[in-house]
CSV table of C-alpha atoms and ligand atoms in Angstrom, one decimal:
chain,number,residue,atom,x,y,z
A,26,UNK,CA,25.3,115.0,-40.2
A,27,UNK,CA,21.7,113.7,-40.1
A,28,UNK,CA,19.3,112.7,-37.9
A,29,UNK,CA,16.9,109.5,-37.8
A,30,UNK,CA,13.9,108.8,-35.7
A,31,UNK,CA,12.2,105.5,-35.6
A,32,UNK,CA,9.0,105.4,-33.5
A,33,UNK,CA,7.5,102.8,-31.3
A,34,UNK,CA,5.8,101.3,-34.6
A,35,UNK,CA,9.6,100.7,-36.3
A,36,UNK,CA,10.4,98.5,-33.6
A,37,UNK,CA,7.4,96.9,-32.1
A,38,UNK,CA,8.7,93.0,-32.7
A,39,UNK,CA,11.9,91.1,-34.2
A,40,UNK,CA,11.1,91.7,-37.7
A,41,UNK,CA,10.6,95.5,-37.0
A,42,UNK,CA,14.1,95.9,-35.9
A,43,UNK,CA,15.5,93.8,-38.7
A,44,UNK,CA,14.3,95.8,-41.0
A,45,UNK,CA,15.2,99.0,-39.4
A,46,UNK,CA,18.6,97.8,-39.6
A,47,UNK,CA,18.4,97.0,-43.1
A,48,UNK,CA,17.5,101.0,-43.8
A,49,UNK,CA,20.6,102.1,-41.6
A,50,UNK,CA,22.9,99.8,-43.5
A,51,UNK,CA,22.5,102.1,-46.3
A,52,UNK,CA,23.6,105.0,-44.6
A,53,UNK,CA,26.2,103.8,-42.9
A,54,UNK,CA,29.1,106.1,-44.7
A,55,UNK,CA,27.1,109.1,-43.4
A,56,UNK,CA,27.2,110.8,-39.8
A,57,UNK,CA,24.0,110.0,-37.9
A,58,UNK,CA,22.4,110.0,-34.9
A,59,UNK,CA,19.2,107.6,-34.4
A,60,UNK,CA,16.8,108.4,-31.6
A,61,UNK,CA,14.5,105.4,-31.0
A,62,UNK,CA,11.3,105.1,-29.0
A,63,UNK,CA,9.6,102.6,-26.6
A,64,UNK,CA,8.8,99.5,-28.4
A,65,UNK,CA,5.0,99.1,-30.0
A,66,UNK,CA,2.5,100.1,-27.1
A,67,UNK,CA,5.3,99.7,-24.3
A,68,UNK,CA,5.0,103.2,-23.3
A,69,UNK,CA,0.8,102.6,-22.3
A,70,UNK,CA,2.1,99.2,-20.3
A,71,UNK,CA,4.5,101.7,-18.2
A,72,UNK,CA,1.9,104.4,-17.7
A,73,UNK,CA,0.1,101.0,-15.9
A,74,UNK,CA,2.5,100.5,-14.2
A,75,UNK,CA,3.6,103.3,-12.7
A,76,UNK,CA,0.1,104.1,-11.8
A,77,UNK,CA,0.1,100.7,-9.9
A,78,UNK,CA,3.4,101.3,-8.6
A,79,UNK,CA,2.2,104.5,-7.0
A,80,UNK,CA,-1.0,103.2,-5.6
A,81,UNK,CA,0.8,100.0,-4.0
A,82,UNK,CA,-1.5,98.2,-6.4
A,83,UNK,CA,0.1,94.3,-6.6
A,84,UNK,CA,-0.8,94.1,-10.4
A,85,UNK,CA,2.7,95.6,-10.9
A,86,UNK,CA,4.0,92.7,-10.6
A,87,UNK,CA,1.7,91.3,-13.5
A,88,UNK,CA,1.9,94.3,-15.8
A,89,UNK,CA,5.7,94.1,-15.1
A,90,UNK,CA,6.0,90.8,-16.5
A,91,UNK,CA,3.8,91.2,-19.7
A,92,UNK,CA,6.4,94.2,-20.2
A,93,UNK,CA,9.3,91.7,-19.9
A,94,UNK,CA,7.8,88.8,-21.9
A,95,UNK,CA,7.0,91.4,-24.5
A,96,UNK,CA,10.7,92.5,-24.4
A,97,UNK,CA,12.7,88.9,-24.0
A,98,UNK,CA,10.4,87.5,-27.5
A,99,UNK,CA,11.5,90.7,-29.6
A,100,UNK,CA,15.6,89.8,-27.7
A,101,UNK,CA,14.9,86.2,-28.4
A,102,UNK,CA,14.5,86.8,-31.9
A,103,UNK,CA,17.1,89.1,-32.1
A,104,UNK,CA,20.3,88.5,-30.2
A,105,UNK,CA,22.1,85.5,-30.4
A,106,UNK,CA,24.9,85.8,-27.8
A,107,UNK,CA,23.2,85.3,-24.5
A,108,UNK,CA,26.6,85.6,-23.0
A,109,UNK,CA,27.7,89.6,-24.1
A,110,UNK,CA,27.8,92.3,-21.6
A,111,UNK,CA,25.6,94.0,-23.9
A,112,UNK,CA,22.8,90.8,-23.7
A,113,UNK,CA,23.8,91.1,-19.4
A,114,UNK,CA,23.4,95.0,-19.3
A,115,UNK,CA,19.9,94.5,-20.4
A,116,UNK,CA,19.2,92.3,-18.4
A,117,UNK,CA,20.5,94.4,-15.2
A,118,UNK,CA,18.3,97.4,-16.6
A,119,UNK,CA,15.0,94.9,-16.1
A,120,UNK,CA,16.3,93.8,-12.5
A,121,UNK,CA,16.7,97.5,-12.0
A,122,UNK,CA,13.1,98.5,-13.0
A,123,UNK,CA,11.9,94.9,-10.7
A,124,UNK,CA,14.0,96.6,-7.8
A,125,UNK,CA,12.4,100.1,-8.5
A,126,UNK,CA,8.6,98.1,-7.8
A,127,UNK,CA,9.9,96.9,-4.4
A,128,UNK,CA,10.7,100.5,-2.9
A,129,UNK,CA,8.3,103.0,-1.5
A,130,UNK,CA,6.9,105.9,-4.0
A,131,UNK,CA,8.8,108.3,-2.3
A,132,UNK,CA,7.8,111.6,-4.4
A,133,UNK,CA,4.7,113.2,-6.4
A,134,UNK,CA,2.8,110.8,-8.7
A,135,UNK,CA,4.2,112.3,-11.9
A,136,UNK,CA,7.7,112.5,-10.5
A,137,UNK,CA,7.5,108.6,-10.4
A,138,UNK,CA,5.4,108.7,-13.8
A,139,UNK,CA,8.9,109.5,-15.5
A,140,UNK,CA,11.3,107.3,-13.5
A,141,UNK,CA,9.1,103.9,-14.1
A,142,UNK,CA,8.0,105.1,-18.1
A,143,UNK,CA,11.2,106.2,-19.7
A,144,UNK,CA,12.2,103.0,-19.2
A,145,UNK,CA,10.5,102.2,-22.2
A,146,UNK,CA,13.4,103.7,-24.6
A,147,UNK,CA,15.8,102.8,-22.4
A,148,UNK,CA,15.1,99.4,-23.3
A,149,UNK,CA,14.0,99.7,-26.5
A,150,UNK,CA,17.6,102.0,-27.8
A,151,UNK,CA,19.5,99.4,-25.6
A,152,UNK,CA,17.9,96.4,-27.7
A,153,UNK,CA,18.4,97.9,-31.1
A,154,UNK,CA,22.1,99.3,-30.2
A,155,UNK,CA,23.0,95.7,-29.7
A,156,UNK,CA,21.8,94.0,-32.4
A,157,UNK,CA,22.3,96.6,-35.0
A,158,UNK,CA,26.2,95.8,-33.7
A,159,UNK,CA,25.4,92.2,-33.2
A,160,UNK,CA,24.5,92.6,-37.1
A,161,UNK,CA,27.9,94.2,-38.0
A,162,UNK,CA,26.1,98.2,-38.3
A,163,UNK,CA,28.9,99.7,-35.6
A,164,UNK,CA,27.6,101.9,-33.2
A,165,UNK,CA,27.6,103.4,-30.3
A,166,UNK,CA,24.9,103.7,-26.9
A,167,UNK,CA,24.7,107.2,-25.3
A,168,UNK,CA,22.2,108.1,-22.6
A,169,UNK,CA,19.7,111.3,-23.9
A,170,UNK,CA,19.3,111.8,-20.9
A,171,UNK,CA,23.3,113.2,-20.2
A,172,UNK,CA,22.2,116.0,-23.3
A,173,UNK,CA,18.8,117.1,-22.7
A,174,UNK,CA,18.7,119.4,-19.8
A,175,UNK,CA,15.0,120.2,-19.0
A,176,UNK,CA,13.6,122.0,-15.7
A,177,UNK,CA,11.9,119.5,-12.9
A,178,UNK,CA,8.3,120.2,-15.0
A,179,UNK,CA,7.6,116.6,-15.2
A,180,UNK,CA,6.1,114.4,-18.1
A,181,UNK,CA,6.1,117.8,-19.8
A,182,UNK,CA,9.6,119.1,-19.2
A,183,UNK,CA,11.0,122.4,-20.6
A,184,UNK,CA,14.5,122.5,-22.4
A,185,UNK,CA,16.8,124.3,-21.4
A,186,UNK,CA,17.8,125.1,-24.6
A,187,UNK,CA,21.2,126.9,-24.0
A,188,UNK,CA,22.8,123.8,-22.0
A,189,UNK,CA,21.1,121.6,-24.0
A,190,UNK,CA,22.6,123.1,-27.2
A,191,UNK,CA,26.1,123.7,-25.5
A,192,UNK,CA,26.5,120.3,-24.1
A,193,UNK,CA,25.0,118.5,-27.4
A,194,UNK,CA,27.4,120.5,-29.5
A,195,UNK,CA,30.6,120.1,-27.4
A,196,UNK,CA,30.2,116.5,-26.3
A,197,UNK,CA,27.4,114.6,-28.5
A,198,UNK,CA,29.0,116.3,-31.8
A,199,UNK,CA,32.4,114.8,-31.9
A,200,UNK,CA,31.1,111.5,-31.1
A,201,UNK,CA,28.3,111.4,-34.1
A,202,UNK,CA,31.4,112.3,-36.1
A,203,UNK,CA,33.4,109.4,-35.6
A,204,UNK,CA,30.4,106.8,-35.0
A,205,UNK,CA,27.2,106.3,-35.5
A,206,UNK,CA,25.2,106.8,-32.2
A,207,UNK,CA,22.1,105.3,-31.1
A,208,UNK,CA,19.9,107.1,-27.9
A,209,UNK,CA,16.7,107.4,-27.2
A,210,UNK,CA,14.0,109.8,-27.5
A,211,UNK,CA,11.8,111.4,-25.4
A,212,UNK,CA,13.6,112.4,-22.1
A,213,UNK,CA,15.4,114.4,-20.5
A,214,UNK,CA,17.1,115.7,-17.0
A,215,UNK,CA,16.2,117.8,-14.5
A,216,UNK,CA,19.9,119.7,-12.6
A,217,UNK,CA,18.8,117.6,-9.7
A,218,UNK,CA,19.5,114.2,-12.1
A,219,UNK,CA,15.5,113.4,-12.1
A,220,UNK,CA,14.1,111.8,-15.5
A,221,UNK,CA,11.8,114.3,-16.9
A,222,UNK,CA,9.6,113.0,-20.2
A,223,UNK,CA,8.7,115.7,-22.5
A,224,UNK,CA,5.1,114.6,-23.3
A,225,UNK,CA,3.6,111.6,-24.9
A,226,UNK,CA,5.3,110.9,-28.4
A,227,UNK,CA,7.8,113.6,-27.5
A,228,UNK,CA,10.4,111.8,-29.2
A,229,UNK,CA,10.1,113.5,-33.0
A,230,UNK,CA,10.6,116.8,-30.7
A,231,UNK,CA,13.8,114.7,-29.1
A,232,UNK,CA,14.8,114.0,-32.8
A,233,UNK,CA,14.5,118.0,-33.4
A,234,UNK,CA,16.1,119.3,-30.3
A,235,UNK,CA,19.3,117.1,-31.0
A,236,UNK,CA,19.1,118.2,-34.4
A,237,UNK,CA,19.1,121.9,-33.5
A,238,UNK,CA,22.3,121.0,-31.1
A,239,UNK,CA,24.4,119.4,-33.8
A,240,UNK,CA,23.4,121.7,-36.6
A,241,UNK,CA,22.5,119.1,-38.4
A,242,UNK,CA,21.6,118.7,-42.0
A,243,UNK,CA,18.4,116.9,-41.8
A,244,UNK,CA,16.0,115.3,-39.9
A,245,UNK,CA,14.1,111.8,-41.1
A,246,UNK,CA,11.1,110.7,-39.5
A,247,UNK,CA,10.3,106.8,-40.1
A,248,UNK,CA,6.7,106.3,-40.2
A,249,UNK,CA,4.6,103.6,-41.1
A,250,UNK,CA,2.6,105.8,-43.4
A,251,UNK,CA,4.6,106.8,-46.8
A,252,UNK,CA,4.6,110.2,-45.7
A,253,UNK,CA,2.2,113.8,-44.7
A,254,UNK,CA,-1.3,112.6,-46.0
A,255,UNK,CA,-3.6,115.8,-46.4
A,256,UNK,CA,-6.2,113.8,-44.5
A,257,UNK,CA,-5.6,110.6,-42.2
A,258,UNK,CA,-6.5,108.1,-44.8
A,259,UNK,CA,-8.3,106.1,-42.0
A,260,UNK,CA,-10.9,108.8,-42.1
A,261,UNK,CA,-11.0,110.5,-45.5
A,262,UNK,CA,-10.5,107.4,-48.2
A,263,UNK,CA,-9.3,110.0,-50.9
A,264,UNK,CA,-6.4,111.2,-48.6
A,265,UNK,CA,-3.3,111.7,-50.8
A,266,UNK,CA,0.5,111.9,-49.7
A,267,UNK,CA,1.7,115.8,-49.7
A,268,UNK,CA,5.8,115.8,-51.7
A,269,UNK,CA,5.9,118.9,-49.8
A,270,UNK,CA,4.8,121.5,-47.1
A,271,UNK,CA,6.4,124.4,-45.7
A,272,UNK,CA,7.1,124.6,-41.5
A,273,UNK,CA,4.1,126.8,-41.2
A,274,UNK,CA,2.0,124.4,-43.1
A,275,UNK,CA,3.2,121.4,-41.3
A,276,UNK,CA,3.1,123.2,-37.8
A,277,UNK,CA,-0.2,124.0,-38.0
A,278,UNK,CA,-1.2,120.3,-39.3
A,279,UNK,CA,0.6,119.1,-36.0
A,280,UNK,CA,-1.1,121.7,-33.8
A,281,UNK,CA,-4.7,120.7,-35.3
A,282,UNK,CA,-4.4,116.9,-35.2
A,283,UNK,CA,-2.6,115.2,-37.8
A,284,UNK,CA,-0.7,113.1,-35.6
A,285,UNK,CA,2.1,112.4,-37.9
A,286,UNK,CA,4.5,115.0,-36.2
A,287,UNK,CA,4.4,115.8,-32.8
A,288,UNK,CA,3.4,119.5,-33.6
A,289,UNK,CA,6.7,120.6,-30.8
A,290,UNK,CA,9.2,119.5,-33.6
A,291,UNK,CA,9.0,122.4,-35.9
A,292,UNK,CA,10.2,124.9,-34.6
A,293,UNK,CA,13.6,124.5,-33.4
A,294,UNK,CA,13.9,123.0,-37.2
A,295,UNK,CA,12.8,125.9,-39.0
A,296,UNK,CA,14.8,128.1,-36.6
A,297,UNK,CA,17.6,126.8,-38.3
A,298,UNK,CA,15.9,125.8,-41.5
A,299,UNK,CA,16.8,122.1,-41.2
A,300,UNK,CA,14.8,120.3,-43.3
A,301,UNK,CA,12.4,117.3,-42.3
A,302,UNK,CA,11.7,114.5,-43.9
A,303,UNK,CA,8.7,111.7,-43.6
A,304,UNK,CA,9.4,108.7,-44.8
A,305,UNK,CA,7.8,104.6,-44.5
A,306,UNK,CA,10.5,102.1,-42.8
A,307,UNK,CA,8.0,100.1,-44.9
A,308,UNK,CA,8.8,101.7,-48.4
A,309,UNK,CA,12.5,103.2,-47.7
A,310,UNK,CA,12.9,103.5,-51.7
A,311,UNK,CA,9.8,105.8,-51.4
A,312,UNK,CA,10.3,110.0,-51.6
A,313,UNK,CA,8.5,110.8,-48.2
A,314,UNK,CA,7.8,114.3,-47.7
A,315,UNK,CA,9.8,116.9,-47.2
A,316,UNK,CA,9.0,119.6,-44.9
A,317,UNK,CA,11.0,122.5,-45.6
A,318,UNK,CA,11.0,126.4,-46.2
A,319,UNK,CA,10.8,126.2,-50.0
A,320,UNK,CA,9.2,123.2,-50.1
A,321,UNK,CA,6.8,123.3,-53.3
A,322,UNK,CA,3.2,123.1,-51.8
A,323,UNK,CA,-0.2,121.5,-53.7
A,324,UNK,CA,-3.1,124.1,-53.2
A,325,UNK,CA,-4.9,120.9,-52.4
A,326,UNK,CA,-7.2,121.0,-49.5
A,327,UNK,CA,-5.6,119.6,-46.4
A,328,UNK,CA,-8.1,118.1,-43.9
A,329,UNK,CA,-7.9,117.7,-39.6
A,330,UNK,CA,-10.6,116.1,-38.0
A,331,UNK,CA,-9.1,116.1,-34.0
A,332,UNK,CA,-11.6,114.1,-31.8
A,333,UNK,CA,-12.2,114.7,-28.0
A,334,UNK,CA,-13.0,118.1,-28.2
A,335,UNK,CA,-15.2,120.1,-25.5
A,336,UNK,CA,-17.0,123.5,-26.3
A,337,UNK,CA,-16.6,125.8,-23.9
A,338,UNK,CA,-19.2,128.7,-24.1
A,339,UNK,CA,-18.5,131.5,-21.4
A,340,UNK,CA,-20.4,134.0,-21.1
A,341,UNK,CA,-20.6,137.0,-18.2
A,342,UNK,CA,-23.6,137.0,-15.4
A,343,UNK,CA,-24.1,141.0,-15.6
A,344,UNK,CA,-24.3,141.8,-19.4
A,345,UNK,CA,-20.9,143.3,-19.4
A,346,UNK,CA,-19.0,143.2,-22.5
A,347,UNK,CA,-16.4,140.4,-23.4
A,348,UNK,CA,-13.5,142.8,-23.8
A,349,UNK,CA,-10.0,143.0,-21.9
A,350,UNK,CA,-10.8,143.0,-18.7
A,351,UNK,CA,-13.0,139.8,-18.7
A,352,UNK,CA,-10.5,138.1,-21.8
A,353,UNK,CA,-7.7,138.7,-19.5
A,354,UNK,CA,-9.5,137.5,-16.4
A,355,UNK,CA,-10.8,134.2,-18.4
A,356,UNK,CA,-7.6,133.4,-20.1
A,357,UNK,CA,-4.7,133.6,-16.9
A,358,UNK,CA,-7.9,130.9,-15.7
A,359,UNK,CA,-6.9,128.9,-19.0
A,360,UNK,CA,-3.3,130.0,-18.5
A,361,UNK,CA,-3.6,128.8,-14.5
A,362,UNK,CA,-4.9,125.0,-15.7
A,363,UNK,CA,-2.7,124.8,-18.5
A,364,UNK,CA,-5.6,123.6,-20.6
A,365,UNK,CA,-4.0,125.1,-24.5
A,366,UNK,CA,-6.9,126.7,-26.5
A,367,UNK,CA,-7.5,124.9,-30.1
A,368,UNK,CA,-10.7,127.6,-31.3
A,369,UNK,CA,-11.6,130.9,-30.0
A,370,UNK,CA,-14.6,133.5,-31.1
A,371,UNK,CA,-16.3,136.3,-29.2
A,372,UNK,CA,-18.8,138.0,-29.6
A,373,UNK,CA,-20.5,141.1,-27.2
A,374,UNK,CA,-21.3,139.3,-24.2
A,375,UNK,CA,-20.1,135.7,-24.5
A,376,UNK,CA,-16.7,133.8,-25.6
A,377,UNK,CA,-16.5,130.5,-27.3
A,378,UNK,CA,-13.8,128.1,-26.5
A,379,UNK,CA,-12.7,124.8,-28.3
A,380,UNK,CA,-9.9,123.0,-26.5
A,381,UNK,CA,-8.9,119.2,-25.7
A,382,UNK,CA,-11.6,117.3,-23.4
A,383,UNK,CA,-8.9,117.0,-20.5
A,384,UNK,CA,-12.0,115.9,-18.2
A,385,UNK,CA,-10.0,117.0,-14.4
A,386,UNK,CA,-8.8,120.5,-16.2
A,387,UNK,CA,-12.4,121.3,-17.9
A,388,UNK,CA,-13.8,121.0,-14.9
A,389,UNK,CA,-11.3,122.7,-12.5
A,390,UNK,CA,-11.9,125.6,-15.5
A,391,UNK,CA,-15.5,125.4,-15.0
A,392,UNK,CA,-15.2,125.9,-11.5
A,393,UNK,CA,-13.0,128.7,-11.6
A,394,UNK,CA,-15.1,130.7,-14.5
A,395,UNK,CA,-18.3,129.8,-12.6
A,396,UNK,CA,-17.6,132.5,-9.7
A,397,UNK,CA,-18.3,135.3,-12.5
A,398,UNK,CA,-19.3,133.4,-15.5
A,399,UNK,CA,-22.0,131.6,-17.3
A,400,UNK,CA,-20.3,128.8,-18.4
A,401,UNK,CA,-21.8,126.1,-20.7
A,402,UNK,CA,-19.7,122.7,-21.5
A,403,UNK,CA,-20.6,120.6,-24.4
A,404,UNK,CA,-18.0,117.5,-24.7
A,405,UNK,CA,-18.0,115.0,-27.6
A,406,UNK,CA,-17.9,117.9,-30.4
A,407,UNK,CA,-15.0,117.4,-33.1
A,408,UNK,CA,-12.6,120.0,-34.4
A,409,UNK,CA,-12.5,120.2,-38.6
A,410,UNK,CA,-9.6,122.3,-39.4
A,411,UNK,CA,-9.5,122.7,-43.8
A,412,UNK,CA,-6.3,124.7,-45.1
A,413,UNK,CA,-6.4,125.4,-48.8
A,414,UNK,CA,-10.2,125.1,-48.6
A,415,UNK,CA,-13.2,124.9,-51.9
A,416,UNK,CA,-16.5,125.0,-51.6
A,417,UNK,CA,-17.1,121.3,-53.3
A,418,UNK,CA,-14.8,119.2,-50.4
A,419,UNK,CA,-16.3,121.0,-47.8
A,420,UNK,CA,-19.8,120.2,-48.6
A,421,UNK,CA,-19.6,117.0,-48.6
A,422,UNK,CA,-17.3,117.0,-45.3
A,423,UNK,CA,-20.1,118.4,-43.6
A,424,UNK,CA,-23.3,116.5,-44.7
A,425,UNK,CA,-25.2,115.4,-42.0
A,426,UNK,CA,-23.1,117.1,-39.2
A,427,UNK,CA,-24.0,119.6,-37.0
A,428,UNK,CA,-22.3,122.9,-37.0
A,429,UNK,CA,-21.8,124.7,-33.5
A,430,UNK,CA,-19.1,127.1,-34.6
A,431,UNK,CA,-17.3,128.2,-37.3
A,432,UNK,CA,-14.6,130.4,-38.3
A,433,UNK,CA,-12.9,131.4,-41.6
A,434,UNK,CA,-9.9,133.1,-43.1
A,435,UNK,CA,-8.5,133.4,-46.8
A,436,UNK,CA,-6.6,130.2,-46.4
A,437,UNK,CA,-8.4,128.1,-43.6
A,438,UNK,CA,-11.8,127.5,-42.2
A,439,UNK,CA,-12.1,125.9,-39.4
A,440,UNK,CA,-15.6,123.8,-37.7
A,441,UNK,CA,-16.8,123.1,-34.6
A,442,UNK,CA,-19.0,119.6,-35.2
A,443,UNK,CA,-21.1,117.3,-33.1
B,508,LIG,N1,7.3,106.4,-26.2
B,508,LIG,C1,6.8,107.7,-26.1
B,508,LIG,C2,5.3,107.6,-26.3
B,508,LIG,O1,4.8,106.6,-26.8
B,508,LIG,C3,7.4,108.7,-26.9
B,508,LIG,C4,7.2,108.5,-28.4
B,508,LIG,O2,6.9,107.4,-28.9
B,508,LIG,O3,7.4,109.5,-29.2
B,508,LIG,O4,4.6,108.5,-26.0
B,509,MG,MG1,5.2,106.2,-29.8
């Protein structure tokens, strides 16, 4: 039994979703599950429009129609038989979103977030479903949303990964068995029946929690790169494609930028040392990496340059030392704005932060620290994280840059830059 993901990318127009169906009609002898995303950028059109929606703002009505238009072209050039239940069900699921506009935004803003934006892979694994059997590769429609069970923590929900794992097992299982399924990726349920997303480009994770539930052999990521690069090749010219990387490897990738895997996929892979693979919808014949436990790894340096960083320097107002008291104090105020540490360094009397530049939670933190703290903020600094490290690459990585903070171990250094 395997596991497929095709992101947003894969099935951004007509031509997209041919071809993914040209990949799955050479796998149609296995058992599979394909989780799909929101088409192209359709997922940043529903974030406008649920932010509309909830401020009574009439340009819903205009951002809900670029969304359809965007939606019938890619079903004009795709399904033929305007006539189907399948081509009518879709339609019904746009009068349903048009319906959802007309009502009052009845609960908190990212409550209604999740209703209006999952829409977006509802359409999307709706779309492909029916072509793909339109096109004569059988399959099946299931709702993700009737196997992930998450807690009422919207656009960031929480598995709850016994139920989840139960119900997958017991219900999705038997199904994948006898037919290919299609879902989506990226949400979930609350036990009170709500939506609940599970973060932006939380459908890799989506892949890897169904793949944890079936047990299943492997998962594939379809990318539009031809693999893991060890730098994003839009940066570093010189990037090259990595055969293969170990979880560890690859989690820490994720968790430093490389936004090839959403760094929340991992883990409940290597848990049960399923292997991943990366491969290009746009060279299927290609090898792809493979992320695995003994996957052979090039000591080549691997480079993350993650953007939109803010410094944090805290440091106390009455010369008293940086040690538990103060790190406990300063980090349940991280903990409290959920704002997830990237760097940290210490030193006697002062404690160096880098983390994401989420402007409202910077400067909530600022606020809080400020009752006991110095606290200095310096935004538009970069993050350079280099595993398997030499002297020659990182001199010329950091000509001309400005060094604020650095940190080193045997196998990674990593630089604070502005
Ligand atoms: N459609 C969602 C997003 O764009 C999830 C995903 O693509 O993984 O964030
Ligand atoms: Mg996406």
């Amino acid at each position: 039994m395997k596991v497929f993901k095709f992101g947003g990318a894969s099935v951004k127009n007509a031509e997209a979703v041919k071809n993914v169906a040209g990949i799955l009609r050479n796998f149609q002898k296995e058992d599979l599950l394909i989780v799909v995303s929101a088409m192209g950028k359709t997922t940043n059109a529903l974030e406008l429009l649920a932010q509309a929606y909830f401020k009574k703002d009439k340009a819903k009505h205009k951002i809900y129609k670029e969304i359809k238009s965007f939606h019938d072209e890619v079903i004009s050039g795709l399904l033929k038989n305007k006539n189907s239940h399948a081509y009518n069900d879709i339609e019904n699921l746009f009068i349903e979103l048009e319906c959802l506009l007309e009502t009052k935004p009845e609960s908190s803003f990212d409550c209604v977030y999740d209703q209006i934006v999952s829409y977006g892979e509802i359409f999307s694994s709706r779309i492909v479903s029916t072509y793909l059997n339109e096109s004569n590769v059988r399959n099946r429609w299931m709702d993700a949303q009737n196997f992930i069970s998450t807690d009422a923590n919207f656009r960031e929900g929480k598995v709850d990964w016994e139920l989840t794992t139960e119900i997958i097992s017991k219900k999705l299982k038997p199904i994948v068995k006898k037919q290919m399924v299609v879902t989506q990726g990226f949400v979930g349920r609350s036990a009170d029946l709500k939506t609940v997303t599970l973060g932006r480009e939380g459908s890799d994770y989506s892949a890897a929690i169904f793949a944890y539930g079936l047990g299943a052999d492997s998962v594939t990521i379809w990318k539009d790169v031809d693999g893991v690069m060890n730098a994003d090749p839009k940066k570093f010219p010189d990037a090259v494609k990595l055969d293969g990387l170990s979880y560890s490897h690859a989690i820490e990738l994720a968790y430093y930028g490389a936004t090839v895997i959403h760094p929340k996929t991992i883990q409940p892979l290597q848990s049960k040392n399923i292997p991943l693979y990366v491969r290009s919808f746009l060279n299927p014949k290609g090898k792809g990496t493979t992320v695995a436990n003994n996957s052979k790894e090039k000591n080549i340096p691997t480079f993350i340059a993650k953007s939109n960083q803010v410094l944090l320097s805290i440091s106390s107002k009455d010369f008293s030392f940086i040690i538990e008291d103060n790190l406990s104090k300063i980090f349940s105020v991280f903990a409290h704005q959920k704002l997830p540490i990237n760097l940290m360094q210490n030193s006697a009397i002062s404690f160096s932060v880098c983390a994401d530049n989420h402007e409202n939670k910077v400067a909530a933190l600022k606020k809080d620290l400020s009752k006991d703290y110095n606290v200095k903020v310096n935004t538009g600094v970069e993050l350079l994280t280099v595993m398997h490290y030499d002297d020659a690459s990182l001199n010329s990585l950091l000509k001309g840059k400005e060094i604020l903070l650095e940190q080193r171990t045997r196998a990674t250094v990593q630089f604070v830059l502005k």
